[in-house]
């Protein structure tokens, strides 16, 4: 238990160094504030990601086109890759485990 002499020593130290005491208190308050803000930002980011991707099905795959980086079977590199209706039909026939396909 803290006795009276200990409290007097604490009070004397605080009063003899007011700048150090104030800066220490300010630093602690600022640290707590930053911690609360960062926790809030993390929670908000998590909620936003969950809302963005929460509607996607767990068995959902998105296939997108882009540019091919390498040459393949006589085709040039950096060419545009395109998907056609025949590609969608081929995916339907080749992938038995996929119940539905949608062309967006």
Short mmCIF file of N, CA and C in Angstrom, two decimals:
data_model
loop_
_atom_site.label_atom_id
_atom_site.label_comp_id
_atom_site.label_asym_id
_atom_site.label_seq_id
_atom_site.Cartn_x
_atom_site.Cartn_y
_atom_site.Cartn_z
N UNK A 1 0.85 -1.17 0.00
CA UNK A 1 0.00 0.00 0.00
C UNK A 1 0.89 1.24 0.00
N UNK A 2 0.43 2.28 -0.66
CA UNK A 2 1.20 3.51 -0.78
C UNK A 2 0.91 4.39 0.44
N UNK A 3 1.98 4.78 1.12
CA UNK A 3 1.78 5.61 2.32
C UNK A 3 1.89 7.09 1.97
N UNK A 4 1.79 7.94 2.99
CA UNK A 4 1.76 9.39 2.81
C UNK A 4 3.08 9.91 2.26
N UNK A 5 4.20 9.39 2.69
CA UNK A 5 5.51 9.84 2.20
C UNK A 5 5.67 9.60 0.70
N UNK A 6 5.17 8.47 0.23
CA UNK A 6 5.25 8.17 -1.20
C UNK A 6 4.44 9.17 -2.01
N UNK A 7 3.22 9.50 -1.52
CA UNK A 7 2.38 10.48 -2.22
C UNK A 7 3.03 11.87 -2.22
N UNK A 8 3.66 12.24 -1.11
CA UNK A 8 4.35 13.53 -1.06
C UNK A 8 5.53 13.58 -2.03
N UNK A 9 6.25 12.48 -2.15
CA UNK A 9 7.37 12.43 -3.09
C UNK A 9 6.88 12.53 -4.53
N UNK A 10 5.79 11.83 -4.84
CA UNK A 10 5.20 11.91 -6.19
C UNK A 10 4.76 13.33 -6.48
N UNK A 11 4.06 13.96 -5.56
CA UNK A 11 3.58 15.33 -5.74
C UNK A 11 4.74 16.30 -5.92
N UNK A 12 5.79 16.14 -5.13
CA UNK A 12 6.97 17.01 -5.23
C UNK A 12 7.64 16.85 -6.59
N UNK A 13 7.76 15.62 -7.08
CA UNK A 13 8.39 15.37 -8.38
C UNK A 13 7.57 15.98 -9.51
N UNK A 14 6.26 15.83 -9.43
CA UNK A 14 5.39 16.39 -10.47
C UNK A 14 5.47 17.91 -10.47
N UNK A 15 5.47 18.52 -9.30
CA UNK A 15 5.50 19.97 -9.22
C UNK A 15 6.87 20.56 -9.55
N UNK A 16 7.93 19.80 -9.33
CA UNK A 16 9.26 20.34 -9.61
C UNK A 16 9.62 20.25 -11.09
N UNK A 17 8.92 19.43 -11.86
CA UNK A 17 9.17 19.28 -13.30
C UNK A 17 7.86 19.43 -14.08
N UNK A 18 7.28 20.62 -14.12
CA UNK A 18 5.96 20.75 -14.76
C UNK A 18 6.00 20.53 -16.28
N UNK A 19 7.07 20.94 -16.94
CA UNK A 19 7.16 20.74 -18.39
C UNK A 19 7.24 19.26 -18.72
N UNK A 20 8.10 18.55 -18.00
CA UNK A 20 8.22 17.11 -18.23
C UNK A 20 6.91 16.40 -17.94
N UNK A 21 6.22 16.78 -16.88
CA UNK A 21 4.94 16.18 -16.53
C UNK A 21 3.90 16.44 -17.61
N UNK A 22 3.85 17.69 -18.08
CA UNK A 22 2.88 18.04 -19.12
C UNK A 22 3.16 17.32 -20.43
N UNK A 23 4.43 17.28 -20.83
CA UNK A 23 4.77 16.59 -22.07
C UNK A 23 4.52 15.09 -21.98
N UNK A 24 4.77 14.52 -20.81
CA UNK A 24 4.50 13.09 -20.63
C UNK A 24 3.01 12.82 -20.73
N UNK A 25 2.21 13.64 -20.07
CA UNK A 25 0.76 13.48 -20.15
C UNK A 25 0.24 13.66 -21.56
N UNK A 26 0.77 14.67 -22.26
CA UNK A 26 0.38 14.90 -23.65
C UNK A 26 0.76 13.72 -24.54
N UNK A 27 1.94 13.17 -24.33
CA UNK A 27 2.39 12.03 -25.13
C UNK A 27 1.52 10.81 -24.89
N UNK A 28 1.17 10.57 -23.65
CA UNK A 28 0.31 9.42 -23.33
C UNK A 28 -1.07 9.61 -23.95
N UNK A 29 -1.63 10.83 -23.81
CA UNK A 29 -2.95 11.10 -24.39
C UNK A 29 -2.92 10.96 -25.91
N UNK A 30 -1.88 11.48 -26.54
CA UNK A 30 -1.76 11.37 -27.99
C UNK A 30 -1.61 9.92 -28.42
N UNK A 31 -0.84 9.15 -27.68
CA UNK A 31 -0.69 7.73 -28.00
C UNK A 31 -1.99 6.97 -27.89
N UNK A 32 -2.77 7.24 -26.84
CA UNK A 32 -4.07 6.59 -26.69
C UNK A 32 -5.00 7.00 -27.82
N UNK A 33 -4.99 8.30 -28.19
CA UNK A 33 -5.82 8.79 -29.28
C UNK A 33 -5.47 8.10 -30.59
N UNK A 34 -4.17 8.00 -30.89
CA UNK A 34 -3.74 7.35 -32.13
C UNK A 34 -4.13 5.87 -32.12
N UNK A 35 -4.01 5.21 -30.99
CA UNK A 35 -4.41 3.81 -30.89
C UNK A 35 -5.89 3.64 -31.18
N UNK A 36 -6.72 4.51 -30.61
CA UNK A 36 -8.17 4.42 -30.83
C UNK A 36 -8.50 4.68 -32.30
N UNK A 37 -7.85 5.68 -32.90
CA UNK A 37 -8.10 6.00 -34.31
C UNK A 37 -7.69 4.83 -35.20
N UNK A 38 -6.54 4.23 -34.93
CA UNK A 38 -6.08 3.12 -35.76
C UNK A 38 -6.98 1.90 -35.61
N UNK A 39 -7.47 1.64 -34.41
CA UNK A 39 -8.40 0.54 -34.23
C UNK A 39 -9.70 0.80 -34.98
N UNK A 40 -10.16 2.04 -34.95
CA UNK A 40 -11.37 2.40 -35.69
C UNK A 40 -11.17 2.26 -37.19
N UNK A 41 -10.01 2.70 -37.69
CA UNK A 41 -9.73 2.55 -39.12
C UNK A 41 -9.65 1.08 -39.52
N UNK A 42 -9.04 0.27 -38.69
CA UNK A 42 -8.95 -1.16 -38.98
C UNK A 42 -10.31 -1.82 -39.01
N UNK A 43 -11.15 -1.47 -38.06
CA UNK A 43 -12.50 -2.02 -38.02
C UNK A 43 -13.31 -1.55 -39.23
N UNK A 44 -13.17 -0.28 -39.57
CA UNK A 44 -13.88 0.24 -40.75
C UNK A 44 -13.42 -0.41 -42.03
N UNK A 45 -12.11 -0.62 -42.17
CA UNK A 45 -11.58 -1.29 -43.35
C UNK A 45 -12.08 -2.72 -43.44
N UNK A 46 -12.08 -3.42 -42.32
CA UNK A 46 -12.58 -4.79 -42.31
C UNK A 46 -14.05 -4.85 -42.69
N UNK A 47 -14.85 -3.94 -42.15
CA UNK A 47 -16.27 -3.90 -42.47
C UNK A 47 -16.47 -3.59 -43.95
N UNK A 48 -15.71 -2.65 -44.48
CA UNK A 48 -15.83 -2.31 -45.90
C UNK A 48 -15.48 -3.47 -46.81
N UNK A 49 -14.41 -4.18 -46.49
CA UNK A 49 -14.02 -5.33 -47.31
C UNK A 49 -15.08 -6.42 -47.21
N UNK A 50 -15.60 -6.67 -46.03
CA UNK A 50 -16.64 -7.68 -45.87
C UNK A 50 -17.90 -7.31 -46.64
N UNK A 51 -18.27 -6.04 -46.65
CA UNK A 51 -19.45 -5.62 -47.41
C UNK A 51 -19.20 -5.70 -48.91
N UNK A 52 -17.98 -5.40 -49.33
CA UNK A 52 -17.68 -5.44 -50.76
C UNK A 52 -17.68 -6.86 -51.29
N UNK A 53 -17.05 -7.76 -50.57
CA UNK A 53 -16.93 -9.13 -51.06
C UNK A 53 -17.92 -10.09 -50.42
N UNK A 54 -18.76 -9.61 -49.52
CA UNK A 54 -19.70 -10.49 -48.84
C UNK A 54 -20.77 -11.04 -49.74
N UNK A 55 -21.10 -10.33 -50.82
CA UNK A 55 -22.14 -10.79 -51.72
C UNK A 55 -21.64 -11.85 -52.70
N UNK A 56 -20.34 -11.99 -52.84
CA UNK A 56 -19.79 -12.98 -53.76
C UNK A 56 -19.99 -14.37 -53.18
N UNK A 57 -20.31 -15.29 -54.04
CA UNK A 57 -20.48 -16.68 -53.61
C UNK A 57 -19.11 -17.29 -53.32
N UNK A 58 -19.09 -18.32 -52.51
CA UNK A 58 -17.82 -18.96 -52.18
C UNK A 58 -17.30 -19.80 -53.35
N UNK A 59 -18.18 -20.17 -54.27
CA UNK A 59 -17.76 -20.94 -55.43
C UNK A 59 -17.78 -20.07 -56.69
N UNK A 60 -17.39 -18.83 -56.54
CA UNK A 60 -17.44 -17.83 -57.60
C UNK A 60 -16.04 -17.64 -58.18
N UNK A 61 -15.92 -17.73 -59.50
CA UNK A 61 -14.64 -17.50 -60.17
C UNK A 61 -14.88 -16.47 -61.27
N UNK A 62 -14.04 -15.48 -61.32
CA UNK A 62 -14.12 -14.45 -62.36
C UNK A 62 -12.94 -14.62 -63.31
N UNK A 63 -13.23 -14.73 -64.60
CA UNK A 63 -12.19 -14.86 -65.62
C UNK A 63 -12.19 -13.56 -66.41
N UNK A 64 -11.04 -12.90 -66.45
CA UNK A 64 -10.93 -11.63 -67.17
C UNK A 64 -9.82 -11.73 -68.20
N UNK A 65 -9.95 -10.93 -69.24
CA UNK A 65 -8.93 -10.91 -70.27
C UNK A 65 -7.90 -9.83 -69.97
N UNK A 66 -6.82 -9.89 -70.69
CA UNK A 66 -5.76 -8.91 -70.52
C UNK A 66 -4.76 -9.05 -71.66
N UNK A 67 -3.52 -8.74 -71.39
CA UNK A 67 -2.46 -8.87 -72.39
C UNK A 67 -1.58 -10.06 -72.04
N UNK A 68 -1.26 -10.88 -73.06
CA UNK A 68 -0.36 -12.01 -72.87
C UNK A 68 1.07 -11.49 -72.82
N UNK A 69 1.83 -11.89 -71.84
CA UNK A 69 3.19 -11.39 -71.67
C UNK A 69 4.21 -12.16 -72.51
N UNK A 70 3.93 -13.42 -72.81
CA UNK A 70 4.90 -14.27 -73.50
C UNK A 70 4.36 -14.70 -74.86
N UNK A 71 5.29 -14.98 -75.76
CA UNK A 71 4.91 -15.54 -77.06
C UNK A 71 4.48 -16.99 -76.85
N UNK A 72 3.48 -17.43 -77.63
CA UNK A 72 2.97 -18.79 -77.48
C UNK A 72 2.54 -19.30 -78.85
N UNK A 73 3.13 -20.40 -79.29
CA UNK A 73 2.78 -21.06 -80.55
C UNK A 73 2.73 -20.08 -81.73
N UNK A 74 3.76 -19.30 -81.86
CA UNK A 74 3.86 -18.38 -82.99
C UNK A 74 3.16 -17.05 -82.80
N UNK A 75 2.45 -16.88 -81.72
CA UNK A 75 1.77 -15.60 -81.47
C UNK A 75 2.74 -14.65 -80.79
N UNK A 76 2.54 -13.37 -81.02
CA UNK A 76 3.44 -12.35 -80.49
C UNK A 76 3.17 -12.09 -79.01
N UNK A 77 4.20 -11.67 -78.28
CA UNK A 77 3.97 -11.26 -76.88
C UNK A 77 3.23 -9.93 -76.83
N UNK A 78 2.69 -9.61 -75.69
CA UNK A 78 1.93 -8.38 -75.43
C UNK A 78 0.71 -8.24 -76.34
N UNK A 79 0.13 -9.37 -76.73
CA UNK A 79 -1.08 -9.33 -77.54
C UNK A 79 -2.30 -9.32 -76.62
N UNK A 80 -3.39 -8.81 -77.12
CA UNK A 80 -4.65 -8.75 -76.36
C UNK A 80 -5.32 -10.12 -76.40
N UNK A 81 -5.69 -10.64 -75.24
CA UNK A 81 -6.38 -11.92 -75.15
C UNK A 81 -7.88 -11.63 -75.07
N UNK A 82 -8.65 -12.30 -75.91
CA UNK A 82 -10.10 -12.09 -75.94
C UNK A 82 -10.82 -13.41 -75.70
N UNK A 83 -11.96 -13.33 -75.07
CA UNK A 83 -12.84 -14.48 -74.89
C UNK A 83 -14.03 -14.33 -75.82
N UNK A 84 -14.46 -15.44 -76.41
CA UNK A 84 -15.58 -15.44 -77.34
C UNK A 84 -16.68 -16.35 -76.81
N UNK A 85 -17.82 -16.35 -77.47
CA UNK A 85 -18.94 -17.19 -77.04
C UNK A 85 -18.56 -18.66 -77.04
N UNK A 86 -17.74 -19.08 -77.98
CA UNK A 86 -17.30 -20.47 -78.02
C UNK A 86 -16.49 -20.86 -76.79
N UNK A 87 -15.76 -19.91 -76.23
CA UNK A 87 -14.99 -20.18 -75.02
C UNK A 87 -15.91 -20.44 -73.83
N UNK A 88 -17.01 -19.71 -73.76
CA UNK A 88 -17.97 -19.92 -72.68
C UNK A 88 -18.61 -21.30 -72.82
N UNK A 89 -18.96 -21.67 -74.05
CA UNK A 89 -19.54 -23.00 -74.28
C UNK A 89 -18.54 -24.10 -73.94
N UNK A 90 -17.27 -23.89 -74.27
CA UNK A 90 -16.24 -24.88 -73.95
C UNK A 90 -16.09 -25.03 -72.44
N UNK A 91 -16.17 -23.92 -71.71
CA UNK A 91 -16.09 -24.00 -70.24
C UNK A 91 -17.27 -24.77 -69.67
N UNK A 92 -18.46 -24.57 -70.25
CA UNK A 92 -19.65 -25.28 -69.76
C UNK A 92 -19.51 -26.78 -69.96
N UNK A 93 -18.96 -27.19 -71.11
CA UNK A 93 -18.86 -28.62 -71.38
C UNK A 93 -17.68 -29.27 -70.66
N UNK A 94 -16.59 -28.54 -70.46
CA UNK A 94 -15.39 -29.12 -69.87
C UNK A 94 -15.41 -29.16 -68.34
N UNK A 95 -16.12 -28.25 -67.72
CA UNK A 95 -16.13 -28.17 -66.26
C UNK A 95 -17.47 -28.67 -65.74
N UNK A 96 -17.50 -29.95 -65.37
CA UNK A 96 -18.74 -30.56 -64.89
C UNK A 96 -19.12 -30.08 -63.49
N UNK A 97 -18.14 -29.69 -62.69
CA UNK A 97 -18.43 -29.32 -61.30
C UNK A 97 -18.99 -27.91 -61.17
N UNK A 98 -18.98 -27.13 -62.25
CA UNK A 98 -19.52 -25.77 -62.20
C UNK A 98 -20.99 -25.81 -62.59
N UNK A 99 -21.90 -25.45 -61.67
CA UNK A 99 -23.32 -25.57 -61.97
C UNK A 99 -23.84 -24.51 -62.95
N UNK A 100 -23.22 -23.34 -62.99
CA UNK A 100 -23.73 -22.28 -63.85
C UNK A 100 -22.60 -21.36 -64.28
N UNK A 101 -22.72 -20.83 -65.48
CA UNK A 101 -21.77 -19.84 -66.01
C UNK A 101 -22.55 -18.63 -66.46
N UNK A 102 -21.97 -17.48 -66.27
CA UNK A 102 -22.61 -16.24 -66.68
C UNK A 102 -21.58 -15.39 -67.39
N UNK A 103 -21.95 -14.85 -68.52
CA UNK A 103 -21.05 -13.95 -69.25
C UNK A 103 -21.44 -12.53 -68.90
N UNK A 104 -20.56 -11.85 -68.18
CA UNK A 104 -20.87 -10.48 -67.76
C UNK A 104 -20.28 -9.47 -68.70
#
